[in-house]
Short mmCIF file of C-alpha atoms and ligand atoms in Angstrom, two decimals:
data_model
loop_
_atom_site.label_atom_id
_atom_site.label_comp_id
_atom_site.label_asym_id
_atom_site.label_seq_id
_atom_site.Cartn_x
_atom_site.Cartn_y
_atom_site.Cartn_z
CA MET A 1 0.10 -0.08 0.08
CA SER A 2 0.93 3.64 -0.85
CA SER A 3 2.41 5.84 2.61
CA ILE A 4 0.10 8.35 0.95
CA LYS A 5 -3.24 8.41 0.84
CA ALA A 6 -6.53 10.43 -0.44
CA PRO A 7 -7.09 13.56 1.80
CA ARG A 8 -9.90 12.91 4.51
CA GLY A 9 -12.74 13.45 3.25
CA VAL A 10 -12.79 12.48 -0.56
CA ARG A 11 -13.00 9.46 -2.54
CA ASP A 12 -11.61 7.12 -5.00
CA ILE A 13 -14.55 6.06 -7.35
CA LEU A 14 -13.81 2.77 -8.31
CA PRO A 15 -14.54 0.75 -11.53
CA ALA A 16 -17.06 -0.89 -9.02
CA GLU A 17 -19.39 1.85 -8.65
CA SER A 18 -18.53 4.48 -11.96
CA TRP A 19 -20.59 2.22 -14.04
CA LYS A 20 -23.32 3.29 -11.99
CA TRP A 21 -22.63 6.73 -11.89
CA ALA A 22 -22.79 6.58 -15.72
CA HIS A 23 -25.69 5.42 -15.31
CA VAL A 24 -27.11 8.21 -13.34
CA PHE A 25 -25.16 11.00 -15.84
CA LYS A 26 -26.92 9.80 -19.11
CA VAL A 27 -30.74 9.30 -17.56
CA SER A 28 -29.75 13.23 -16.48
CA SER A 29 -28.77 14.21 -20.17
CA GLU A 30 -31.49 12.88 -21.18
CA VAL A 31 -33.59 14.32 -19.00
CA ALA A 32 -31.84 17.69 -19.67
CA ARG A 33 -32.86 17.03 -23.15
CA ASN A 34 -36.33 16.34 -22.38
CA PHE A 35 -37.02 19.62 -20.90
CA GLY A 36 -35.17 21.58 -23.60
CA TYR A 37 -31.51 21.77 -21.07
CA ARG A 38 -28.00 22.54 -22.68
CA GLU A 39 -24.99 21.53 -21.29
CA ILE A 40 -22.66 23.27 -19.96
CA HIS A 41 -18.71 23.06 -18.07
CA LEU A 42 -17.59 25.28 -15.57
CA PRO A 43 -14.47 26.12 -14.32
CA VAL A 44 -13.34 24.12 -11.05
CA PHE A 45 -12.25 27.27 -9.75
CA GLU A 46 -12.72 30.87 -9.53
CA HIS A 47 -12.35 34.24 -8.03
CA THR A 48 -12.89 34.17 -4.68
CA GLU A 49 -15.36 36.99 -4.65
CA LEU A 50 -17.60 35.37 -6.78
CA PHE A 51 -18.79 33.07 -4.42
CA SER A 52 -18.18 36.04 -1.42
CA ARG A 53 -20.33 37.84 -3.09
CA GLY A 54 -22.79 35.36 -4.49
CA VAL A 55 -22.93 32.75 -1.97
CA GLY A 56 -23.04 35.20 0.71
CA GLU A 57 -20.36 36.13 3.66
CA THR A 58 -22.69 34.90 6.57
CA THR A 59 -23.61 32.02 5.37
CA ASP A 60 -21.77 28.67 6.72
CA VAL A 61 -20.28 27.69 2.81
CA VAL A 62 -18.18 31.30 2.67
CA GLU A 63 -17.17 31.40 6.27
CA LYS A 64 -16.11 27.87 7.58
CA GLU A 65 -16.39 26.08 4.49
CA MET A 66 -14.62 27.28 1.32
CA TYR A 67 -11.08 25.72 0.24
CA THR A 68 -8.91 29.18 -0.70
CA PHE A 69 -5.58 29.63 -1.64
CA THR A 70 -3.65 32.50 -2.81
CA ASP A 71 -2.72 31.43 -6.45
CA ARG A 72 1.26 32.45 -7.85
CA GLY A 73 -0.12 35.34 -8.94
CA GLY A 74 -0.94 36.69 -5.44
CA ARG A 75 -4.88 36.08 -6.36
CA SER A 76 -7.82 34.91 -4.17
CA ILE A 77 -8.92 31.53 -6.15
CA THR A 78 -11.85 29.13 -4.27
CA LEU A 79 -12.19 25.89 -5.41
CA ARG A 80 -15.85 25.92 -6.39
CA PRO A 81 -18.67 24.74 -3.44
CA GLU A 82 -21.60 24.95 -5.72
CA LEU A 83 -22.78 26.19 -8.77
CA SER A 84 -25.43 28.60 -9.29
CA ALA A 85 -22.67 31.49 -9.13
CA SER A 86 -20.60 30.22 -11.64
CA MET A 87 -23.52 29.65 -14.22
CA VAL A 88 -25.15 33.01 -13.33
CA ARG A 89 -21.31 34.03 -13.85
CA SER A 90 -21.00 32.95 -17.23
CA TYR A 91 -24.51 34.08 -18.38
CA LEU A 92 -23.77 37.54 -17.32
CA GLU A 93 -19.68 37.13 -18.72
CA ASN A 94 -21.11 35.44 -22.29
CA GLY A 95 -24.07 37.78 -22.98
CA MET A 96 -26.67 35.07 -22.81
CA ALA A 97 -28.94 37.96 -21.69
CA ARG A 98 -29.38 38.82 -25.38
CA GLN A 99 -31.10 34.92 -25.89
CA GLN A 100 -34.43 33.60 -25.17
CA GLN A 101 -34.83 33.42 -22.13
CA PRO A 102 -34.89 31.73 -19.73
CA VAL A 103 -31.38 30.93 -20.90
CA LYS A 104 -31.54 26.84 -19.63
CA LEU A 105 -28.42 24.83 -18.35
CA TRP A 106 -27.09 22.14 -17.06
CA SER A 107 -23.53 20.59 -15.78
CA ALA A 108 -21.94 17.95 -13.12
CA GLY A 109 -19.13 18.22 -11.73
CA PRO A 110 -17.51 17.84 -8.10
CA MET A 111 -17.63 20.82 -5.51
CA PHE A 112 -15.15 21.51 -2.68
CA ARG A 113 -16.15 22.00 1.29
CA TYR A 114 -14.49 22.02 4.52
CA GLU A 115 -17.63 19.98 6.22
CA ARG A 116 -17.11 17.15 8.62
CA PRO A 117 -16.98 14.33 6.65
CA GLN A 118 -20.01 11.56 7.30
CA LYS A 119 -22.14 9.08 5.20
CA GLY A 120 -23.30 11.17 2.55
CA ARG A 121 -21.24 14.41 3.71
CA TYR A 122 -17.44 14.68 1.74
CA ARG A 123 -15.25 17.55 0.73
CA GLN A 124 -15.09 16.82 -2.70
CA PHE A 125 -18.47 15.52 -3.90
CA TRP A 126 -20.84 15.91 -7.30
CA GLN A 127 -23.57 17.61 -8.10
CA LEU A 128 -26.34 17.27 -11.02
CA ASP A 129 -27.26 20.89 -11.02
CA PHE A 130 -29.16 22.85 -13.76
CA GLU A 131 -30.13 26.64 -13.67
CA ALA A 132 -32.94 28.30 -15.63
CA ILE A 133 -31.82 32.00 -15.94
CA GLY A 134 -33.79 35.43 -16.72
CA LEU A 135 -37.25 34.83 -15.88
CA GLN A 136 -39.34 35.41 -13.09
CA ASN A 137 -42.79 33.28 -13.86
CA PRO A 138 -43.50 30.83 -11.45
CA HIS A 139 -44.26 28.16 -14.22
CA VAL A 140 -40.58 28.04 -14.32
CA ASP A 141 -39.91 26.85 -10.77
CA VAL A 142 -42.47 24.41 -11.04
CA GLU A 143 -40.61 23.47 -14.16
CA VAL A 144 -36.91 23.09 -12.38
CA ILE A 145 -38.96 21.10 -9.19
CA ASP A 146 -40.92 19.07 -12.27
CA LEU A 147 -37.26 18.30 -13.77
CA SER A 148 -35.24 17.13 -10.89
CA LEU A 149 -38.02 14.98 -10.03
CA GLU A 150 -38.18 13.43 -13.55
CA ILE A 151 -34.58 12.29 -12.91
CA PHE A 152 -35.31 10.55 -9.42
CA ARG A 153 -38.21 8.51 -11.28
CA ARG A 154 -36.57 7.60 -14.33
CA LEU A 155 -33.33 6.27 -11.92
CA GLY A 156 -36.18 4.26 -9.97
CA LEU A 157 -36.13 6.07 -6.88
CA ARG A 158 -39.14 5.75 -4.16
CA GLY A 159 -40.32 7.47 -1.19
CA LEU A 160 -38.70 11.02 -1.88
CA GLU A 161 -40.67 14.14 0.17
CA VAL A 162 -40.83 17.51 -1.87
CA LYS A 163 -40.64 20.41 0.43
CA ILE A 164 -41.20 23.91 -0.35
CA ASN A 165 -41.48 27.08 1.20
CA SER A 166 -40.87 31.10 0.22
CA VAL A 167 -37.96 33.04 2.01
CA GLY A 168 -39.83 36.17 0.75
CA CYS A 169 -37.26 39.08 -0.74
CA PRO A 170 -35.83 42.14 -0.21
CA VAL A 171 -38.67 43.85 0.25
CA CYS A 172 -40.42 41.70 3.03
CA ARG A 173 -37.38 39.52 4.56
CA PRO A 174 -36.10 42.20 6.44
CA ALA A 175 -39.45 42.93 8.02
CA TYR A 176 -39.32 39.03 8.83
CA ARG A 177 -36.37 39.16 10.54
CA ASP A 178 -37.12 41.54 12.68
CA VAL A 179 -40.70 39.02 13.62
CA ILE A 180 -37.86 36.29 13.76
CA ARG A 181 -35.56 37.78 16.15
CA ASP A 182 -38.17 39.96 18.67
CA PHE A 183 -39.68 35.31 18.70
CA LEU A 184 -36.35 34.55 19.50
CA LYS A 185 -35.55 37.32 22.23
CA PRO A 186 -36.70 35.81 24.86
CA HIS A 187 -34.55 32.42 23.74
CA LEU A 188 -31.55 33.96 23.18
CA GLY A 189 -29.63 32.77 25.85
CA ARG A 190 -30.63 29.05 25.11
CA LEU A 191 -29.59 28.99 21.63
CA CYS A 192 -26.65 27.03 20.62
CA SER A 193 -23.77 29.02 20.10
CA SER A 194 -23.81 29.23 16.37
CA CYS A 195 -27.22 30.24 16.49
CA GLN A 196 -26.46 32.81 19.10
CA ASP A 197 -24.16 33.97 16.32
CA ARG A 198 -26.84 33.94 13.40
CA TYR A 199 -29.45 36.03 15.69
CA ASP A 200 -27.99 39.23 14.43
CA ARG A 201 -26.22 38.56 11.25
CA ASN A 202 -28.83 35.72 9.98
CA PRO A 203 -31.48 34.69 12.01
CA LEU A 204 -33.35 32.80 9.21
CA ARG A 205 -30.85 30.48 9.37
CA ILE A 206 -31.75 29.51 13.59
CA LEU A 207 -34.62 27.96 11.92
CA ASP A 208 -32.96 25.46 9.78
CA CYS A 209 -30.57 24.54 13.14
CA LYS A 210 -29.96 20.90 13.33
CA ASN A 211 -29.35 21.25 17.30
CA PRO A 212 -32.11 19.71 19.57
CA GLU A 213 -32.80 22.97 21.73
CA CYS A 214 -32.73 25.41 18.84
CA LYS A 215 -35.27 22.69 17.26
CA ALA A 216 -37.51 22.68 19.90
CA LEU A 217 -37.47 26.70 20.80
CA THR A 218 -38.23 27.44 17.36
CA GLU A 219 -41.20 25.27 16.85
CA ASP A 220 -44.10 27.69 16.83
CA ALA A 221 -41.73 30.34 15.14
CA PRO A 222 -43.81 32.14 12.86
CA ARG A 223 -43.54 31.29 9.11
CA THR A 224 -42.09 32.68 6.41
CA LEU A 225 -45.53 32.39 4.53
CA ASP A 226 -47.44 34.81 6.90
CA HIS A 227 -45.36 37.16 6.18
CA LEU A 228 -44.71 37.74 2.57
CA CYS A 229 -45.38 40.83 0.33
CA ASP A 230 -47.71 40.90 -2.12
CA GLU A 231 -45.58 39.85 -5.00
CA CYS A 232 -43.74 36.90 -3.21
CA ARG A 233 -47.09 35.66 -2.18
CA GLU A 234 -48.84 35.75 -5.43
CA HIS A 235 -45.29 34.00 -6.72
CA PHE A 236 -45.85 31.46 -3.83
CA GLU A 237 -49.47 30.66 -4.92
CA GLY A 238 -48.76 30.47 -8.81
CA VAL A 239 -45.69 27.44 -7.64
CA GLU A 240 -48.45 25.78 -6.01
CA LYS A 241 -50.80 25.97 -8.17
CA GLY A 242 -48.22 24.93 -11.02
CA LEU A 243 -47.19 21.98 -8.75
CA ARG A 244 -50.67 20.79 -8.85
CA LEU A 245 -51.43 21.01 -12.42
CA LEU A 246 -48.44 18.90 -13.14
CA ASP A 247 -49.89 16.68 -9.69
CA VAL A 248 -46.65 16.79 -7.77
CA GLU A 249 -46.80 15.46 -4.18
CA PHE A 250 -45.31 18.36 -1.88
CA SER A 251 -45.91 19.54 1.73
CA ILE A 252 -45.15 23.32 3.12
CA ASP A 253 -41.73 23.31 6.00
CA LYS A 254 -41.46 26.76 6.98
CA ARG A 255 -37.68 25.61 8.40
CA LEU A 256 -36.08 25.29 4.76
CA VAL A 257 -35.12 28.66 4.96
CA ARG A 258 -31.84 27.50 2.93
CA GLY A 259 -28.42 28.28 3.90
CA LEU A 260 -27.44 30.39 1.13
CA ASP A 261 -28.14 34.53 0.90
CA TYR A 262 -29.33 34.70 -2.76
CA TYR A 263 -31.82 32.86 -2.87
CA THR A 264 -35.08 35.14 -3.12
CA LYS A 265 -39.23 33.31 -3.27
CA THR A 266 -39.44 29.80 -4.00
CA ALA A 267 -37.09 27.70 -1.89
CA TYR A 268 -36.89 23.69 -2.03
CA GLU A 269 -35.81 20.33 -0.86
CA VAL A 270 -35.93 16.70 -2.30
CA LEU A 271 -35.46 14.26 1.19
CA SER A 272 -35.01 10.01 0.84
CA GLY A 273 -35.32 8.74 4.14
CA ASP A 274 -32.93 6.05 2.91
CA LEU A 275 -30.03 7.91 3.81
CA GLY A 276 -29.61 8.60 7.18
CA ALA A 277 -28.95 11.62 8.79
CA GLN A 278 -27.63 12.92 5.39
CA ASN A 279 -31.15 13.12 3.80
CA ALA A 280 -31.21 15.60 1.56
CA VAL A 281 -31.00 14.67 -2.20
CA CYS A 282 -31.32 17.64 -3.57
CA GLY A 283 -31.75 21.74 -2.68
CA GLY A 284 -32.98 24.39 -4.90
CA GLY A 285 -35.01 26.89 -5.58
CA ARG A 286 -35.43 30.95 -7.09
CA TYR A 287 -32.25 33.35 -6.68
CA ASP A 288 -33.23 36.72 -8.02
CA ASN A 289 -30.47 38.85 -6.12
CA LEU A 290 -27.46 37.16 -7.27
CA ALA A 291 -26.87 38.28 -10.60
CA GLU A 292 -26.32 42.07 -8.99
CA ALA A 293 -24.83 40.46 -6.25
CA ILE A 294 -21.93 39.52 -8.55
CA GLY A 295 -21.98 43.01 -9.99
CA GLY A 296 -24.65 42.61 -12.95
CA LYS A 297 -27.61 43.76 -14.50
CA PRO A 298 -30.59 42.45 -11.75
CA THR A 299 -31.64 38.89 -13.49
CA PRO A 300 -34.18 36.71 -12.33
CA GLY A 301 -32.93 32.55 -11.61
CA VAL A 302 -34.15 29.18 -10.63
CA GLY A 303 -32.28 26.12 -10.13
CA PHE A 304 -31.36 22.86 -8.59
CA ALA A 305 -28.74 21.25 -7.08
CA ALA A 306 -28.94 17.41 -6.98
CA GLY A 307 -26.03 15.30 -5.37
CA VAL A 308 -24.66 12.32 -6.86
CA GLU A 309 -22.95 10.78 -4.24
CA ARG A 310 -25.99 10.47 -2.15
CA ILE A 311 -28.53 9.37 -5.44
CA VAL A 312 -26.54 6.94 -5.84
CA LEU A 313 -26.81 5.83 -2.24
CA THR A 314 -30.15 5.84 -2.31
CA MET A 315 -30.53 3.83 -5.16
CA GLU A 316 -28.25 1.08 -3.45
CA GLN A 317 -30.64 1.62 -0.81
CA GLN A 318 -33.35 0.55 -2.45
CA GLY A 319 -32.16 -1.92 -4.92
CA CYS A 320 -32.94 0.24 -8.22
CA ASP A 321 -31.54 -1.21 -11.30
CA PHE A 322 -28.68 0.77 -13.06
CA GLY A 323 -28.33 -1.18 -16.21
CA PRO A 324 -26.67 -3.83 -17.73
CA GLN A 325 -23.38 -3.69 -16.25
CA PRO A 326 -19.99 -2.94 -18.74
CA ALA A 327 -19.28 -6.29 -20.45
CA ILE A 328 -16.26 -7.65 -22.92
CA ASP A 329 -18.24 -9.00 -26.35
CA VAL A 330 -15.34 -10.91 -27.19
CA TYR A 331 -12.42 -12.27 -25.45
CA VAL A 332 -9.47 -13.16 -27.72
CA ALA A 333 -7.91 -16.59 -26.38
CA SER A 334 -4.43 -17.72 -27.61
CA ALA A 335 -1.78 -20.32 -27.20
CA GLY A 336 1.70 -19.71 -28.62
CA ASP A 337 3.06 -16.96 -29.45
CA GLU A 338 2.73 -16.68 -33.20
CA SER A 339 -0.78 -17.26 -32.58
CA ARG A 340 -1.06 -14.28 -29.99
CA THR A 341 1.09 -12.26 -32.24
CA ARG A 342 -2.50 -13.20 -34.79
CA ALA A 343 -4.84 -12.70 -31.87
CA PHE A 344 -2.97 -9.29 -31.31
CA GLU A 345 -4.35 -8.29 -35.24
CA VAL A 346 -7.81 -10.17 -34.32
CA LEU A 347 -7.89 -7.93 -31.70
CA GLN A 348 -7.69 -4.80 -33.44
CA MET A 349 -10.08 -5.91 -36.30
CA LEU A 350 -12.91 -6.33 -33.56
CA ARG A 351 -12.40 -3.30 -32.09
CA ARG A 352 -12.43 -1.38 -35.65
CA ALA A 353 -15.67 -3.04 -36.21
CA GLY A 354 -16.85 -1.17 -32.87
CA PHE A 355 -17.06 -4.68 -30.67
CA SER A 356 -15.53 -4.18 -27.39
CA SER A 357 -12.64 -7.11 -27.29
CA ASP A 358 -9.27 -7.51 -24.68
CA MET A 359 -7.02 -10.42 -24.81
CA ASP A 360 -4.12 -11.45 -22.14
CA PHE A 361 -0.66 -9.95 -22.44
CA GLN A 362 0.21 -11.91 -19.72
CA ASN A 363 1.42 -14.96 -21.79
CA ARG A 364 -1.12 -16.82 -19.41
CA SER A 365 -2.59 -20.43 -20.47
CA LEU A 366 -5.95 -20.94 -22.25
CA LYS A 367 -7.27 -22.09 -19.13
CA ALA A 368 -6.90 -18.87 -17.16
CA GLN A 369 -7.22 -16.88 -20.34
CA PHE A 370 -11.39 -18.57 -20.38
CA LYS A 371 -11.10 -17.82 -16.62
CA THR A 372 -10.55 -14.18 -17.49
CA ALA A 373 -13.12 -13.91 -20.52
CA ASN A 374 -16.18 -15.49 -17.90
CA ASN A 375 -15.21 -13.13 -15.25
CA THR A 376 -15.18 -10.05 -18.06
CA GLY A 377 -18.28 -11.35 -18.63
CA ALA A 378 -17.41 -11.99 -22.35
CA ASP A 379 -20.50 -13.58 -24.84
CA TYR A 380 -17.70 -14.89 -26.48
CA VAL A 381 -14.26 -16.31 -26.70
CA CYS A 382 -12.51 -16.30 -30.21
CA VAL A 383 -9.78 -18.61 -29.90
CA ILE A 384 -6.32 -18.39 -31.78
CA GLY A 385 -4.31 -21.62 -32.17
CA ASP A 386 -1.62 -23.45 -34.01
CA GLU A 387 -4.58 -25.29 -35.82
CA GLU A 388 -6.31 -22.09 -36.59
CA LEU A 389 -3.39 -20.70 -37.70
CA GLN A 390 -2.73 -22.69 -40.25
CA SER A 391 -6.36 -22.50 -41.41
CA LYS A 392 -6.60 -18.53 -41.25
CA THR A 393 -9.35 -19.27 -39.42
CA VAL A 394 -10.99 -18.78 -35.67
CA THR A 395 -12.68 -21.05 -33.10
CA LEU A 396 -15.88 -18.83 -32.34
CA LYS A 397 -16.86 -20.19 -28.76
CA ASP A 398 -20.64 -18.51 -27.72
CA MET A 399 -20.05 -18.50 -23.86
CA GLU A 400 -23.90 -18.85 -22.54
CA SER A 401 -24.99 -22.06 -24.80
CA GLY A 402 -21.11 -23.44 -25.35
CA GLU A 403 -21.43 -23.85 -28.72
CA GLN A 404 -18.51 -23.34 -30.87
CA GLN A 405 -17.65 -22.60 -34.63
CA SER A 406 -14.59 -22.48 -36.68
CA LEU A 407 -15.27 -19.16 -39.02
CA THR A 408 -12.91 -16.93 -40.96
CA MET A 409 -12.21 -13.69 -39.65
CA GLU A 410 -14.56 -12.32 -42.62
CA GLU A 411 -17.41 -14.32 -41.05
CA THR A 412 -16.68 -14.15 -37.54
CA LEU A 413 -17.40 -10.12 -38.07
CA GLU A 414 -20.30 -10.85 -40.16
CA PHE A 415 -21.73 -13.55 -37.46
CA LEU A 416 -20.84 -10.50 -34.59
CA GLU A 417 -22.93 -8.70 -36.29
CA LYS A 418 -25.98 -10.35 -37.26
CA ALA A 419 -25.59 -10.78 -33.16
CA ARG A 420 -25.28 -8.03 -31.61
CA VAL A 421 -28.42 -6.51 -29.63
P1 LIG B 501 -26.43 22.46 -1.54
O1 LIG B 501 -26.15 22.84 -2.66
O2 LIG B 501 -25.89 22.47 0.19
O3 LIG B 501 -28.17 23.00 -1.78
O4 LIG B 501 -26.65 20.83 -1.79
C1 LIG B 501 -27.41 20.41 -2.78
C2 LIG B 501 -27.63 19.14 -2.83
O5 LIG B 501 -26.08 18.43 -3.12
C3 LIG B 501 -27.69 18.22 -1.65
O6 LIG B 501 -29.14 17.92 -1.30
C4 LIG B 501 -26.45 17.34 -1.27
O7 LIG B 501 -27.16 15.81 -2.35
C5 LIG B 501 -25.40 17.33 -1.66
N1 LIG B 501 -24.27 18.11 -0.99
C6 LIG B 501 -24.16 18.97 -0.60
N2 LIG B 501 -23.11 18.88 0.49
C7 LIG B 501 -22.81 17.50 0.20
C8 LIG B 501 -21.61 16.75 0.79
N3 LIG B 501 -20.82 17.71 1.60
N4 LIG B 501 -21.53 15.91 0.58
C9 LIG B 501 -21.62 15.85 -0.69
N5 LIG B 501 -23.21 16.02 -1.14
C10 LIG B 501 -23.43 17.04 -0.74
#
């Protein structure tokens, strides 16, 4: 074993698992196409300012969790902790406001947060991220929620819970903040130390604190929904109506305030009972103030991010189908130096014809080669020995039926082509 190990909180996604991830990405990209979202690849690091301004100085992500360093040019750089800020930066920087609105983008990739690692929570984790930028229409919020659920439905996930809330906007939130402060004032001394800290700077965050005492103290806290301005209330009603129209089951969760400051109006989360403490599979909402916060023109937007590790974990827990495991079509087996050379040629012909194929490069016995063929799930073994060399043929063995036939290479390719499913 190497004495250098991977850092705490990161994981190698080994081949035994990566094929499951490939299935999640494939289904996501199909759903993206269905819903008119186009894929975008964004940088893994950005100027620190993008996140401190776009995510919010008082959030846990910015205060405690960012991987920030000074590069060799003296710039402060941060490994992205999330994607919405980069998406909006790219929208602004590339003049996407001139395109048909909303601009619908999706991306998948690793995010970085210095959090305490535990099951389902890592320091490098992957997200599927979908964003619709440029419109305020509540139907766009509904489309985003429905899109996330469509991905989960096609992956076969069951028993997911959809929770929604509205976090208001700069018009109604300040007054609601005061209402929450007034409500909590008599209990201030009993809140956990983080929440005492949040009381002045970001009191809404106290509502989603996981500390049991804070939870109990906020049980009867006033709901944001009772303190929305007319515009936010109308928007929320539009979202509720749209979700009912599409038969999406949901419940309202007044504790759903999201950790990020730029969220306005709709906030939502999808939870799985099969995940334990880290039970959020996906979270999202509207962020109409993000573009301005990062120095752009006011631009509304709505989106979600879903955690790939948590999707795969939930699918495994629920015994969901990941599709067929990648297997070899044809394993080329040979005995003797000369036939090995011929086998190498045959291997190339098979690959060029589009069959996934492999062979042994260790001069192992035929028996050992057949064993590998079995382990790799090969449908056929193509055997080349002295006899085959002489007659310029190969022996093709069907691994399921055990039947074998002697064929020229041309006939082999023709036969495999017909057998291809
Ligand atoms: P957030 O950007 O915090 O709203 O997170 C969106 C989704 O990303 C969550 O619902 C999780 O599925 C996933 N996620 C967030 N943080 C982590 C983490 N540290 N490790 C694994 N998945 C995460």
